[in-house]
mmCIF file of N, CA and C in Angstrom:
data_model
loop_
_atom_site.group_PDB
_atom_site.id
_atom_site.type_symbol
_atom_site.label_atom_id
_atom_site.label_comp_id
_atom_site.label_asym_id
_atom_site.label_seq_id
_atom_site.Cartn_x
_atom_site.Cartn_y
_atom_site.Cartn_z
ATOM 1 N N UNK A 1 159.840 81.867 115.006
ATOM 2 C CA UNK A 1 160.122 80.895 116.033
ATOM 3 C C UNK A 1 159.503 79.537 115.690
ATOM 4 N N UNK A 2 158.149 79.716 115.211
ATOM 5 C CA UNK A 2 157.480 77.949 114.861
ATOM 6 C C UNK A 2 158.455 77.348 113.943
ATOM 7 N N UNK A 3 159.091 78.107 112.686
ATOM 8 C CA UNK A 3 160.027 77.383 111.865
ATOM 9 C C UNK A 3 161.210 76.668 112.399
ATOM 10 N N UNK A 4 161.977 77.760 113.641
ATOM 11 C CA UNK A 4 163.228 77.210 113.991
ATOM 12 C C UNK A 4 162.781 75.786 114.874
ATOM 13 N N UNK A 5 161.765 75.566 115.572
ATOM 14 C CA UNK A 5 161.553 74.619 115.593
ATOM 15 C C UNK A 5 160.249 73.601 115.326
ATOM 16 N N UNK A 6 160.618 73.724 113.748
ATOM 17 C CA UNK A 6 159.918 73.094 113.565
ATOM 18 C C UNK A 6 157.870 72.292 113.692
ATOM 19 N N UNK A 7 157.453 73.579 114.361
ATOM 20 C CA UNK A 7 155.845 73.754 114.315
ATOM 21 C C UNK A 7 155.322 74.243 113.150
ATOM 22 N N UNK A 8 154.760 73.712 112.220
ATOM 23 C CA UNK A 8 153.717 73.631 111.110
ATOM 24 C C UNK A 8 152.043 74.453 111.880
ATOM 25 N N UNK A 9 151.584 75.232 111.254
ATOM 26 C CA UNK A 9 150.230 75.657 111.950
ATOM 27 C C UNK A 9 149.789 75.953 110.186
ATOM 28 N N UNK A 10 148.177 75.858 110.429
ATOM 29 C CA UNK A 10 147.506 76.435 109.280
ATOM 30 C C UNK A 10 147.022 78.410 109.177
ATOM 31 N N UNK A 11 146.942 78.335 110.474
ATOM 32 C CA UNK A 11 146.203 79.946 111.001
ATOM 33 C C UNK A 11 146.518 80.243 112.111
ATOM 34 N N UNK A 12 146.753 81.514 112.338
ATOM 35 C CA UNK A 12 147.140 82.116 113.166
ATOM 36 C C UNK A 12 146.514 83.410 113.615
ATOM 37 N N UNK A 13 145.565 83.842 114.885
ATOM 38 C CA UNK A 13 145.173 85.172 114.808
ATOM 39 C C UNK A 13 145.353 86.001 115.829
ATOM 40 N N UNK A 14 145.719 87.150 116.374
ATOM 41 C CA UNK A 14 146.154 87.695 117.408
ATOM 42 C C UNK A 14 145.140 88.719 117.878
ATOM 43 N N UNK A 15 144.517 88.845 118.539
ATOM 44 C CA UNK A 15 143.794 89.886 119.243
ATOM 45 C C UNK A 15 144.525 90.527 120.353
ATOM 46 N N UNK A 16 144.329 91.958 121.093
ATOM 47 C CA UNK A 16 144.604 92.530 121.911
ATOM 48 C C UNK A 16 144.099 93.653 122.398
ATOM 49 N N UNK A 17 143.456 93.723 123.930
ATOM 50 C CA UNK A 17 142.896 94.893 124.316
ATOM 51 C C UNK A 17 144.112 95.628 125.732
ATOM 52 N N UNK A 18 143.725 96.612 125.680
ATOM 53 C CA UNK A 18 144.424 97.275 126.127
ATOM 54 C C UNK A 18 143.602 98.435 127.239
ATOM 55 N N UNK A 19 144.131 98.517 128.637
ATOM 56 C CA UNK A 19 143.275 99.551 129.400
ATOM 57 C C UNK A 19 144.565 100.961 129.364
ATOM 58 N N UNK A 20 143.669 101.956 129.186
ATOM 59 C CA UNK A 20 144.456 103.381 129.276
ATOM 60 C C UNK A 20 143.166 104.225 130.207
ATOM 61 N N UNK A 21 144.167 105.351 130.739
ATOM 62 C CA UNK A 21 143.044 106.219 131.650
ATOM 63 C C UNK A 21 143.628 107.565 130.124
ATOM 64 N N UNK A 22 142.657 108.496 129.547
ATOM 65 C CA UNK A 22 142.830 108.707 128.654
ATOM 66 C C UNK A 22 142.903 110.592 128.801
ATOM 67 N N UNK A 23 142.476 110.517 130.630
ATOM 68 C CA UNK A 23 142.501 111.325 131.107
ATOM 69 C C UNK A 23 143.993 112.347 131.009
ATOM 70 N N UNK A 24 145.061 111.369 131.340
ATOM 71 C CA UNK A 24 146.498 111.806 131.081
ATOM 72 C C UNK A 24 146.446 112.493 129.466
ATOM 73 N N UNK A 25 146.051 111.655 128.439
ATOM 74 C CA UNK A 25 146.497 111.967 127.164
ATOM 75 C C UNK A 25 146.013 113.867 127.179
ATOM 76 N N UNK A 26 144.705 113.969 127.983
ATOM 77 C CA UNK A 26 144.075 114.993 127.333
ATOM 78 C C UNK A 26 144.800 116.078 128.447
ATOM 79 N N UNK A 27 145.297 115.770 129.354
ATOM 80 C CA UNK A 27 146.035 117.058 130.835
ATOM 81 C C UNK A 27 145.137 117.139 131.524
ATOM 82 N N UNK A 28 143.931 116.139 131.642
ATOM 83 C CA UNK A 28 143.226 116.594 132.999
ATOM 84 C C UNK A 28 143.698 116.056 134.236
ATOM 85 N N UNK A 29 144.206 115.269 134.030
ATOM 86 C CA UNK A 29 144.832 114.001 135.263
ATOM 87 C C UNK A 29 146.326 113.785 134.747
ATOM 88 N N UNK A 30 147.055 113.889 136.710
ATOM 89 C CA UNK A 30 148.113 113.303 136.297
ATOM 90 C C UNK A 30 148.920 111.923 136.623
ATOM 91 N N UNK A 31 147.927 111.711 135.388
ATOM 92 C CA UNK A 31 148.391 110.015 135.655
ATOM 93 C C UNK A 31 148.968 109.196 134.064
ATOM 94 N N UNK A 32 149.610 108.526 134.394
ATOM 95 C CA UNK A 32 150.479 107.616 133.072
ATOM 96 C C UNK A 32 149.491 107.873 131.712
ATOM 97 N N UNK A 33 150.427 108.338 130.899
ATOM 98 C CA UNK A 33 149.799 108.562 129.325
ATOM 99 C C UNK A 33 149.770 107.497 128.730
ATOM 100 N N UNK A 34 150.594 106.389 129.248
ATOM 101 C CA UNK A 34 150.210 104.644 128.195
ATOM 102 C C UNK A 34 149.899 103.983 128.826
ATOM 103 N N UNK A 35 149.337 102.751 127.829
ATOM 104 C CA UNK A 35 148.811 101.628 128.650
ATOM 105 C C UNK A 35 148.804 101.191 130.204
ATOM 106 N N UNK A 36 148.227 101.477 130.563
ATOM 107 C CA UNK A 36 148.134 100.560 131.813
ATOM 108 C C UNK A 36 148.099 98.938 131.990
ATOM 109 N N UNK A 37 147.078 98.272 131.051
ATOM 110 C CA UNK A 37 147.201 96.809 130.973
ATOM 111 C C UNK A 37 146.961 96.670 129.726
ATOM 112 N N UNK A 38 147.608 95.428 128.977
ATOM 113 C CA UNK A 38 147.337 94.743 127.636
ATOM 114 C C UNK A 38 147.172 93.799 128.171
ATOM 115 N N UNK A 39 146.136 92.902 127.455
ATOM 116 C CA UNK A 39 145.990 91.588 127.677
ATOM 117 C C UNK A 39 145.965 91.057 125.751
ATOM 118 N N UNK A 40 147.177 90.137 125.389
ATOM 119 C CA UNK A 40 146.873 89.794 124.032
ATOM 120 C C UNK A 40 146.961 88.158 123.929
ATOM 121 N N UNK A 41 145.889 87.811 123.112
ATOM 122 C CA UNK A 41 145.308 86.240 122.940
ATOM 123 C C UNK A 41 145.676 85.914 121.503
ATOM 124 N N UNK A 42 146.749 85.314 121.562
ATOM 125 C CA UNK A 42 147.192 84.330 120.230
ATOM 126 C C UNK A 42 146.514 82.882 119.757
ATOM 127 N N UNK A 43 145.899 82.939 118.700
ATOM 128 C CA UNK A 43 144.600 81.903 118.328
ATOM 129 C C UNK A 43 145.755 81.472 117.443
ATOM 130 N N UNK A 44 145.820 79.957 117.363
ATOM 131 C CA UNK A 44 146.702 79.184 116.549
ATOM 132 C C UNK A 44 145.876 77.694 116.229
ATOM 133 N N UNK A 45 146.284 77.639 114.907
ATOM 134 C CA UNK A 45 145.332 76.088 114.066
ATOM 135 C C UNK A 45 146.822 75.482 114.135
ATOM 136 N N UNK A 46 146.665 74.422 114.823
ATOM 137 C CA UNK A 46 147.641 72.817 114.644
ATOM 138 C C UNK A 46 147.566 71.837 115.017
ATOM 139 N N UNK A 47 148.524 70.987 114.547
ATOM 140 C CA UNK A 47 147.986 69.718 114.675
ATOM 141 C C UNK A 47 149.314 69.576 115.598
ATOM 142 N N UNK A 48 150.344 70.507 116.259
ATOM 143 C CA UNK A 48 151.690 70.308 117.189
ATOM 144 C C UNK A 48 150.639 69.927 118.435
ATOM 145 N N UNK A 49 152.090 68.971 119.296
ATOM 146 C CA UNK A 49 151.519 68.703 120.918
ATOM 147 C C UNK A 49 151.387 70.034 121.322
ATOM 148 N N UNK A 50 150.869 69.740 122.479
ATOM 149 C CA UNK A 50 151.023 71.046 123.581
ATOM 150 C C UNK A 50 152.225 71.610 124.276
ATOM 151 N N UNK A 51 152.609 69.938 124.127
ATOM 152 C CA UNK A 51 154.445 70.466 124.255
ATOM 153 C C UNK A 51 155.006 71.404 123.681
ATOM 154 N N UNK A 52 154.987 71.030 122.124
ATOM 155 C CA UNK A 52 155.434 71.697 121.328
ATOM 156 C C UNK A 52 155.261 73.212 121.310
ATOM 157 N N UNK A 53 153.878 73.620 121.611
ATOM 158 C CA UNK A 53 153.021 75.031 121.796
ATOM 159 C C UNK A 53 153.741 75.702 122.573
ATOM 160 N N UNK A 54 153.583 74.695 124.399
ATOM 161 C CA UNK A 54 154.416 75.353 125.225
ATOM 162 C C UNK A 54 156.131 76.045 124.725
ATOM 163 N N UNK A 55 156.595 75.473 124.176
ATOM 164 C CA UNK A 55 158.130 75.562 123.739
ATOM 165 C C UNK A 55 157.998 76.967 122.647
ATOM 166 N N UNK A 56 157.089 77.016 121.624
ATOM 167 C CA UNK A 56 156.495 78.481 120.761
ATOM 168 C C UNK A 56 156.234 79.592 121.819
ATOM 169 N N UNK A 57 155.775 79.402 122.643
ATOM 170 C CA UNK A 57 155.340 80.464 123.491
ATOM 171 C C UNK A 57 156.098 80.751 124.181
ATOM 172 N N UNK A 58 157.386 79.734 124.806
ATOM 173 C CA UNK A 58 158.442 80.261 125.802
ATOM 174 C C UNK A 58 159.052 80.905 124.786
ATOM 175 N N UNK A 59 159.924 80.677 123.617
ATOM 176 C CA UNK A 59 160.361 81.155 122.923
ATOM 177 C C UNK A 59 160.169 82.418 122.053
ATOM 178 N N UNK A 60 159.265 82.673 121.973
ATOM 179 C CA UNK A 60 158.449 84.441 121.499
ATOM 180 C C UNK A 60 158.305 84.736 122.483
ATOM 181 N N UNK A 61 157.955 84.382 124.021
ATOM 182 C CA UNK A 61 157.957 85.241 125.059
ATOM 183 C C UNK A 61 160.212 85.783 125.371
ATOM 184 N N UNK A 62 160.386 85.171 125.233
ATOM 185 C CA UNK A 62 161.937 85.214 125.431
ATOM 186 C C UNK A 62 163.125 86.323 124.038
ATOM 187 N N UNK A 63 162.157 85.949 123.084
ATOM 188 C CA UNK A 63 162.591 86.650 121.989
ATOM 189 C C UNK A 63 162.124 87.627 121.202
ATOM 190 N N UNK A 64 160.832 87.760 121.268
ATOM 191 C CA UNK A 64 160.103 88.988 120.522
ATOM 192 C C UNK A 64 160.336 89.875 121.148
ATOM 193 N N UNK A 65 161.200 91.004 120.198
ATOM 194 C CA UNK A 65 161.049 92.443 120.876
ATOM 195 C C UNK A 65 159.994 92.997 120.867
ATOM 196 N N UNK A 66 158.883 92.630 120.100
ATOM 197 C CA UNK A 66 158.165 93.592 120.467
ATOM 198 C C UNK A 66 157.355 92.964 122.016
ATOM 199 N N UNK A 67 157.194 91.928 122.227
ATOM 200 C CA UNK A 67 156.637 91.051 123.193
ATOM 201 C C UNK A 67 157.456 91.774 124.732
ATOM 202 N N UNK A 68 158.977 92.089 124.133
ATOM 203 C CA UNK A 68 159.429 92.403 125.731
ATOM 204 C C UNK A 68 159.375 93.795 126.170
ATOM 205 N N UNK A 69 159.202 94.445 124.643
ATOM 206 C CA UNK A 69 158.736 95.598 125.052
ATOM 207 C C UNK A 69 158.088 96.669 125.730
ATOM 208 N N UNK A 70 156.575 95.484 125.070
ATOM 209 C CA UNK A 70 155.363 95.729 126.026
ATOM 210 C C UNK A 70 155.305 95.457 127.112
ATOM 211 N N UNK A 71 156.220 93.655 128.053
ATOM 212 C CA UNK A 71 156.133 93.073 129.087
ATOM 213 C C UNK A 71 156.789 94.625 129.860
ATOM 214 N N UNK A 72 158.176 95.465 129.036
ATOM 215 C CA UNK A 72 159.045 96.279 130.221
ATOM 216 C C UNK A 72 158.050 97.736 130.264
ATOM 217 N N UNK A 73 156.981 97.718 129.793
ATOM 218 C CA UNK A 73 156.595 99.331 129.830
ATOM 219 C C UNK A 73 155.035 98.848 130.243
ATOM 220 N N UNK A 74 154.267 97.754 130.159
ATOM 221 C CA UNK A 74 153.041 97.648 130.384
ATOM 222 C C UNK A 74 152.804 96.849 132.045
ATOM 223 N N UNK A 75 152.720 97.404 132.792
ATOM 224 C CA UNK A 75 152.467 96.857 134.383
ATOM 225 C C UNK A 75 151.959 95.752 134.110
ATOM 226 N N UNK A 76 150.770 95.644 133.857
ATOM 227 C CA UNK A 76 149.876 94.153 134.007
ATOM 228 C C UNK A 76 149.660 93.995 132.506
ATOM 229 N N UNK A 77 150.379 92.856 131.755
ATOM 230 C CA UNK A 77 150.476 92.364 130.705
ATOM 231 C C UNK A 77 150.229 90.790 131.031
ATOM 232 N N UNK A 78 149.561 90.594 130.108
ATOM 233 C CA UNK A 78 148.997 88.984 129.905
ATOM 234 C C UNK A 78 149.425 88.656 128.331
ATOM 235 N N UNK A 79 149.594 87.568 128.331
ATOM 236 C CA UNK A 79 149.359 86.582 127.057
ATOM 237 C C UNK A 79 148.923 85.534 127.177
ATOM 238 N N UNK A 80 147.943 84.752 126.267
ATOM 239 C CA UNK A 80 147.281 83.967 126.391
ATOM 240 C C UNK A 80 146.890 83.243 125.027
ATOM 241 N N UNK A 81 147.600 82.099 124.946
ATOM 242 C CA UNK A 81 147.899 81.260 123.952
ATOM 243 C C UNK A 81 146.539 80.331 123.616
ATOM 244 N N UNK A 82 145.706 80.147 122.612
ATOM 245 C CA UNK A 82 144.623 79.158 122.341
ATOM 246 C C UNK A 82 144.983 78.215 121.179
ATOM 247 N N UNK A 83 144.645 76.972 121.262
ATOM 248 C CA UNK A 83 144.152 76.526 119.951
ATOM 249 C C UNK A 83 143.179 76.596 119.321
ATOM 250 N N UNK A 84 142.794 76.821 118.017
ATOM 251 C CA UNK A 84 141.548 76.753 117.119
ATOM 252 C C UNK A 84 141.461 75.540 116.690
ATOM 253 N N UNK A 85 140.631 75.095 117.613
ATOM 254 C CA UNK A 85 140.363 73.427 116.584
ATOM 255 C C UNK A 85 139.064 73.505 116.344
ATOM 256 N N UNK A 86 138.367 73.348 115.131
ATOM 257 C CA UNK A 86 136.948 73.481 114.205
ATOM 258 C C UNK A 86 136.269 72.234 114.907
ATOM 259 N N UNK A 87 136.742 70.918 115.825
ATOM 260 C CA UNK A 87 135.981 70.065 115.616
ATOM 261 C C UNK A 87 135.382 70.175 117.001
ATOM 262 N N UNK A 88 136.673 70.617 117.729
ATOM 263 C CA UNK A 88 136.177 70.690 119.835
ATOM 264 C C UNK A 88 136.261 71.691 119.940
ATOM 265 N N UNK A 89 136.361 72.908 119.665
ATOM 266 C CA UNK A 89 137.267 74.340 120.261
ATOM 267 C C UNK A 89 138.054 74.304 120.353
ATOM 268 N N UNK A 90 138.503 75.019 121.532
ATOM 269 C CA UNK A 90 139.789 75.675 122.089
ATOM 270 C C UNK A 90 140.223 74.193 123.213
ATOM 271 N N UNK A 91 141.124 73.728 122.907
ATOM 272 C CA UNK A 91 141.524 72.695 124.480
ATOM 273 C C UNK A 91 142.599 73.143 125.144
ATOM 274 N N UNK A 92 143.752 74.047 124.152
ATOM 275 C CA UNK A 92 144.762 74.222 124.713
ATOM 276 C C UNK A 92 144.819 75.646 124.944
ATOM 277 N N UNK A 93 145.043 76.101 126.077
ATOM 278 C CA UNK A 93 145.424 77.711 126.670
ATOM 279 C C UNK A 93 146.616 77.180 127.787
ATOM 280 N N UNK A 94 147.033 78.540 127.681
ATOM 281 C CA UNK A 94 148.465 78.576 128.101
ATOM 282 C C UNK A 94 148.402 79.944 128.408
#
């Protein structure tokens, strides 16, 4: 998606945690065997506006299968977009 339009980044890093009751996996409880919540934080180095960011993020939210995957099977799903800038931090979340 950054290529089709045109966003240049140096780095890119993705983290993600995830809550499960693990109780289901093992048959003691009967409750949902997957995820309950993901929350995943996309760390990105650039020098694009925020505009631009915003427009990356609608667009992988709209097009990644694996992104809608998780949104149709994970109840409480988050994403949460940062910049890595070495000189201030983080300014941009989304």
């Amino acid at each position: 998606m950054a290529e089709k339009i045109r966003l240049e980044y140096e780095d890119l890093e993705t983290t993600a945690e995830g809550t499960l009751d693990t109780r289901g996996r093992k048959g003691l409880a009967d409750v949902p065997v997957h995820y309950r919540a993901v929350r995943l934080v996309i760390r990105i180095k650039t020098k694009a506006t925020d505009k631009k960011l915003d427009r990356l993020a609608e667009l992988v939210s709209r097009y990644c299968p694996v992104d809608s995957l998780i949104k149709a099977a994970v109840p409480d799903y988050t994403v949460v977009w940062e910049r890595i800038d070495d000189s201030v931090g983080q300014c941009y979340v989304k």
